[in-house]
CSV table of N, CA and C in Angstrom, one decimal:
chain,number,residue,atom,x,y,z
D,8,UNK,N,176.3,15.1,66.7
D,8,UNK,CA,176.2,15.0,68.1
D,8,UNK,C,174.9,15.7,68.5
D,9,UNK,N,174.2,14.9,69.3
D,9,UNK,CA,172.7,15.8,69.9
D,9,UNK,C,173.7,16.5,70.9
D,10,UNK,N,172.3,17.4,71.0
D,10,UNK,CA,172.4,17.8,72.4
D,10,UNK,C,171.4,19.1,73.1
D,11,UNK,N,171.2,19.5,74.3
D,11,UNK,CA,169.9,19.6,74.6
D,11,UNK,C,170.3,20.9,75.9
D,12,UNK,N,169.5,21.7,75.9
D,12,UNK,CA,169.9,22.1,77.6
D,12,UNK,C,168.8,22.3,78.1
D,13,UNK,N,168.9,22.2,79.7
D,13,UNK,CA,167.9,22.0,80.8
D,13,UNK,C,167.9,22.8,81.7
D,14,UNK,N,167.0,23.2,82.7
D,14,UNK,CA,167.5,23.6,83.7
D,14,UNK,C,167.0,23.4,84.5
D,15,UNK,N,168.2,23.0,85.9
D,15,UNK,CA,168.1,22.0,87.1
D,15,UNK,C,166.5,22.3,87.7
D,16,UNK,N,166.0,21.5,88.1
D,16,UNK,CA,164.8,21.4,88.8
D,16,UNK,C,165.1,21.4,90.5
D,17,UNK,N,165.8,20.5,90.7
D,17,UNK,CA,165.8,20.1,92.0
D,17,UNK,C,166.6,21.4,92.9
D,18,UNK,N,166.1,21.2,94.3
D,18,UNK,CA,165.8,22.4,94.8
D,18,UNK,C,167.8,22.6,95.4
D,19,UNK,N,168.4,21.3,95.8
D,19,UNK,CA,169.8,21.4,95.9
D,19,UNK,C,170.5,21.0,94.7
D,20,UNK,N,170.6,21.2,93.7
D,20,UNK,CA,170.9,21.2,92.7
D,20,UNK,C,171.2,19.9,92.2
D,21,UNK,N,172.5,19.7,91.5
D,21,UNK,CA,173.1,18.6,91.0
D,21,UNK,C,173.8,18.0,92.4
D,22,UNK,N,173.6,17.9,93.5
D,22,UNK,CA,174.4,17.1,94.6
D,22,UNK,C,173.8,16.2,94.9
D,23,UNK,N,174.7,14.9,95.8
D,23,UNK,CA,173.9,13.9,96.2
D,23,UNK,C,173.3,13.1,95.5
D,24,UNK,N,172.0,13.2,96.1
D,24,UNK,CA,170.8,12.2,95.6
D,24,UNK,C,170.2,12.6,94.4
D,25,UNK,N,170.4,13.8,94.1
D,25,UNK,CA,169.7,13.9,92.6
D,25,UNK,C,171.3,13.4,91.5
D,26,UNK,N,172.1,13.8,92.1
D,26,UNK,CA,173.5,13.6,90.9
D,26,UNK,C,173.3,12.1,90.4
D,27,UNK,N,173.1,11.6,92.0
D,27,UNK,CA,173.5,10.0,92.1
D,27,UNK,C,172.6,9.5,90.8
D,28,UNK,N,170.9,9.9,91.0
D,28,UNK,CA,170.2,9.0,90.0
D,28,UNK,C,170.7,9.9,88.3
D,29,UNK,N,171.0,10.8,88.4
D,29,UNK,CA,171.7,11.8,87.1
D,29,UNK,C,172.3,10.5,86.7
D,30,UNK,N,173.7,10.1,87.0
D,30,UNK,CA,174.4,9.2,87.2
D,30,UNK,C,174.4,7.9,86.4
D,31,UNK,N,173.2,7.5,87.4
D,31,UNK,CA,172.5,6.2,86.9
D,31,UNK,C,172.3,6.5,85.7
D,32,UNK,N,171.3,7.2,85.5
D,32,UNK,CA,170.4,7.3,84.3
D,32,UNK,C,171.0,7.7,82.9
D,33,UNK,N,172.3,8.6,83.2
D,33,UNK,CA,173.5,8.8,82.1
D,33,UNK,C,173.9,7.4,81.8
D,34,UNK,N,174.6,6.7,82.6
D,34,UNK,CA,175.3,5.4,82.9
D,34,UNK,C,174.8,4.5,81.6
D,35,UNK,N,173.4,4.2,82.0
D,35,UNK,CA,172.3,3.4,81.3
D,35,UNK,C,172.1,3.8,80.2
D,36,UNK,N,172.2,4.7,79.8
D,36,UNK,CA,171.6,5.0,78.0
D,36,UNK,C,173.1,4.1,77.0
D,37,UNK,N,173.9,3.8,78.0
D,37,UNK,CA,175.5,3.1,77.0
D,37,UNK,C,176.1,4.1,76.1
D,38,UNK,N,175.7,5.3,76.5
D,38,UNK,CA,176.4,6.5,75.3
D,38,UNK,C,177.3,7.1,76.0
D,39,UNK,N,178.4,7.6,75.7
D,39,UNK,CA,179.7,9.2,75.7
D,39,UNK,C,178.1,10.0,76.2
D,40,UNK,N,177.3,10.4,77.5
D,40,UNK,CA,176.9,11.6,77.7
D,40,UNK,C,177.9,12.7,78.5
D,41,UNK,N,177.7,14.2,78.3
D,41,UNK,CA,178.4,15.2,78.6
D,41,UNK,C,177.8,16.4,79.0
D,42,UNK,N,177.9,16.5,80.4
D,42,UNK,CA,176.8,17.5,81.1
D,42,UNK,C,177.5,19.3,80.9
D,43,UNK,N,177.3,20.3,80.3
D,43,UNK,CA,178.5,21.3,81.0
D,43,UNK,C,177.5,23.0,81.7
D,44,UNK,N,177.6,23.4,82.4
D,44,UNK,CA,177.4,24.7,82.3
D,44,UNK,C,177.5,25.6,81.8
D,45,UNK,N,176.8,26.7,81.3
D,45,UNK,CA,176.5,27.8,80.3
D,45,UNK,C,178.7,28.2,80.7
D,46,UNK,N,179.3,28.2,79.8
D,46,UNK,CA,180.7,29.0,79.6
D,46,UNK,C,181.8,27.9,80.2
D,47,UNK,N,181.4,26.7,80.5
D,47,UNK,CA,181.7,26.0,81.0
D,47,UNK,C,182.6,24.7,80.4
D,48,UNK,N,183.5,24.2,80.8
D,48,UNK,CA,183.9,22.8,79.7
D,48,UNK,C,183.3,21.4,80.3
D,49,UNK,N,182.6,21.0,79.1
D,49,UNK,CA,182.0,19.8,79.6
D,49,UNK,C,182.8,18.7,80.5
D,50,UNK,N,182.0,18.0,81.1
D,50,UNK,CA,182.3,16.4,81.8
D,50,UNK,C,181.6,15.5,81.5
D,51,UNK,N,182.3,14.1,81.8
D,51,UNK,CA,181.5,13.2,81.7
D,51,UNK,C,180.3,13.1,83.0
D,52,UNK,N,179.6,12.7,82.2
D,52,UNK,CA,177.8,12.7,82.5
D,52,UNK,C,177.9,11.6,83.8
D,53,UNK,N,178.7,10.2,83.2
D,53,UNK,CA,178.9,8.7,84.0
D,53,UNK,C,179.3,9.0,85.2
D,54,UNK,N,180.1,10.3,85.4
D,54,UNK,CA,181.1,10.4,86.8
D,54,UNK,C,180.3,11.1,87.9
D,55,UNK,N,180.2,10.3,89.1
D,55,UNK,CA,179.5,11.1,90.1
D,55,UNK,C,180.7,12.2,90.8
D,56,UNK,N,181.6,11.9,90.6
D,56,UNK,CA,182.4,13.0,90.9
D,56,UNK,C,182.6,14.3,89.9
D,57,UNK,N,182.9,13.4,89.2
D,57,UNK,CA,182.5,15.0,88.1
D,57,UNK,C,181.3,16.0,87.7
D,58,UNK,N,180.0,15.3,88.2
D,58,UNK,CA,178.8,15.8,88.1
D,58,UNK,C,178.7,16.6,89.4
D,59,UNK,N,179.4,16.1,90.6
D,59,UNK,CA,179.3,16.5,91.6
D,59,UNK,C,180.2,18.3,92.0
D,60,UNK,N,181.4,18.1,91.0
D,60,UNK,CA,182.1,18.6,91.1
D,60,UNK,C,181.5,19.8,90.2
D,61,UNK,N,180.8,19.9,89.2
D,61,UNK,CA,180.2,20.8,88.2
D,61,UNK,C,179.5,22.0,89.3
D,62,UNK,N,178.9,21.7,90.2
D,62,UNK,CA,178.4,23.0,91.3
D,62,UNK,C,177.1,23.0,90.0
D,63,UNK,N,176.4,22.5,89.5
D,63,UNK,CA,175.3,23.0,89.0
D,63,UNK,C,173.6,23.5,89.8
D,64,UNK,N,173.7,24.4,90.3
D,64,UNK,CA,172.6,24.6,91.3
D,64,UNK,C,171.2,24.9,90.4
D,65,UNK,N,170.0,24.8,91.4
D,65,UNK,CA,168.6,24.8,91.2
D,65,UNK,C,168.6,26.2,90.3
D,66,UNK,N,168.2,26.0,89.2
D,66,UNK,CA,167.9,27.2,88.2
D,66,UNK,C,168.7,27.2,87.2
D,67,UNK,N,170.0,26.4,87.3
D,67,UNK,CA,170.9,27.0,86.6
D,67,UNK,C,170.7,26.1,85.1
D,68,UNK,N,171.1,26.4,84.1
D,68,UNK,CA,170.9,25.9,82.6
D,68,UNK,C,172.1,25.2,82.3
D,69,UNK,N,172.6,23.6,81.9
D,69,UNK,CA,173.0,23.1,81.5
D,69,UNK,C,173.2,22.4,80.4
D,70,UNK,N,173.8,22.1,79.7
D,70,UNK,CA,173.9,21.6,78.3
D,70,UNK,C,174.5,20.1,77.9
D,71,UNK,N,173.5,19.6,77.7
D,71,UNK,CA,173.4,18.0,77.9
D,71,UNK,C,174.0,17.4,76.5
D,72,UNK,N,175.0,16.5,76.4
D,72,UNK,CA,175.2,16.1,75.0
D,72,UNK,C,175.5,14.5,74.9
D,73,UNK,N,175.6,14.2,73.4
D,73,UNK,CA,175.5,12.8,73.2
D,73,UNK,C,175.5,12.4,72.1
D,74,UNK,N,176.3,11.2,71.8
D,74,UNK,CA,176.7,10.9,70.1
D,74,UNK,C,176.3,8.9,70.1
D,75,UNK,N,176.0,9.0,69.0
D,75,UNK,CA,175.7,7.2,69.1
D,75,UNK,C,174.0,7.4,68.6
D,76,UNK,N,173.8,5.9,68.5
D,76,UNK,CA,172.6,5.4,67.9
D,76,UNK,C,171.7,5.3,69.1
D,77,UNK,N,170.9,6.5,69.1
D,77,UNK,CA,169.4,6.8,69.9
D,77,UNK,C,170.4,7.9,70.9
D,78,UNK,N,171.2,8.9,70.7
D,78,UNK,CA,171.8,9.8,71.2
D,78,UNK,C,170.4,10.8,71.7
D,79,UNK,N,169.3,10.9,70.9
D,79,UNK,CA,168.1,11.6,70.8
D,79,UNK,C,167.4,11.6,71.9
D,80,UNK,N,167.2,9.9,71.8
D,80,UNK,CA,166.2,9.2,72.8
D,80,UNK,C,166.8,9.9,74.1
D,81,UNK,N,167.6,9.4,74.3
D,81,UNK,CA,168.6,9.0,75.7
D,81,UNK,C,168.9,10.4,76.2
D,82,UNK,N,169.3,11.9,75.4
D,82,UNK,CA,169.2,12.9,75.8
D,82,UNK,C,167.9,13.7,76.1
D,83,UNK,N,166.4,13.3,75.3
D,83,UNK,CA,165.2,13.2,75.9
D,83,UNK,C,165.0,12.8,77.6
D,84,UNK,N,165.6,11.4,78.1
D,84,UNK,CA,165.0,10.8,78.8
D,84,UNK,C,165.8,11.6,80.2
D,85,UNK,N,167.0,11.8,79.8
D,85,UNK,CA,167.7,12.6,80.4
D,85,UNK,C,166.9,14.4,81.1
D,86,UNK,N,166.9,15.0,80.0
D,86,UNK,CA,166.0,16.2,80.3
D,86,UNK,C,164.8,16.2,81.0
D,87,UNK,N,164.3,15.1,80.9
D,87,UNK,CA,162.8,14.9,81.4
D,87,UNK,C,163.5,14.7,83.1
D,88,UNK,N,164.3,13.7,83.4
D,88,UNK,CA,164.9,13.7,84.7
D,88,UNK,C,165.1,14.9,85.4
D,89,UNK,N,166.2,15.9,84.8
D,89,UNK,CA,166.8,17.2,85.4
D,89,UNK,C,165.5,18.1,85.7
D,90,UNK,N,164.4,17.9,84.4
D,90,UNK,CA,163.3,18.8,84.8
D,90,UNK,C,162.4,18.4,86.0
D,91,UNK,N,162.8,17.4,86.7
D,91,UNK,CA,161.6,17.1,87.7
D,91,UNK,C,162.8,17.4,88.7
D,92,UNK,N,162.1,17.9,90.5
D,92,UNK,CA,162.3,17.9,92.0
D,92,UNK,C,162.5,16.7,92.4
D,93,UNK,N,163.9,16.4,91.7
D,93,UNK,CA,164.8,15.0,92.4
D,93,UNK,C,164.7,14.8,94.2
D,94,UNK,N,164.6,15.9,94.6
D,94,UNK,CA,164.4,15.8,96.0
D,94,UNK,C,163.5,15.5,96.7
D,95,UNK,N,162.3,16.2,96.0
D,95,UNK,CA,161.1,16.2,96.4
D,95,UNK,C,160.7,14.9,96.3
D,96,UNK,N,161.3,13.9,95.2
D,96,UNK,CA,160.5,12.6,94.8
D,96,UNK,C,160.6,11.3,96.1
């Protein structure tokens, strides 16, 4: 299992408009991804409720994971997301 941690960029954290493209972008790689917070028990990545529900605010370090063929890639492309100002875009 990869897996990666980040930490949130955008200025309202994981809510809304930044979760929603989170979302997407988890959705789309076709993998089991699993977002959790430092002490935290993971969720699914796919669920905008559950991503919504994680409270992950601006600063905070999360731990990205993922199993399957290009698990790598797809947790890459992921990080690169969380690290940019989803709000600002």
């Amino acid at each position: 299992m990869a897996t990666r941690e980040v930490s949130i960029a955008s200025s309202v954290g994981l809510h809304a408009r930044p979760a929603s493209l989170f979302v997407q972008a988890a959705t789309a790689t076709g993998l089991p991804v699993t977002i959790a917070k430092a002490g935290g028990n993971p969720v699914d990545a796919r669920s905008i409720l559950m991503v919504m529900a994680l409270g992950a605010k601006h600063g905070e370090v999360v731990t990205l994971s993922a199993d399957g063929e290009g698990a790598d890639a797809a947790l890459d492309s992921l990080v690169a997301l969380l690290s940019r100002d989803l709000d600002a875009e």
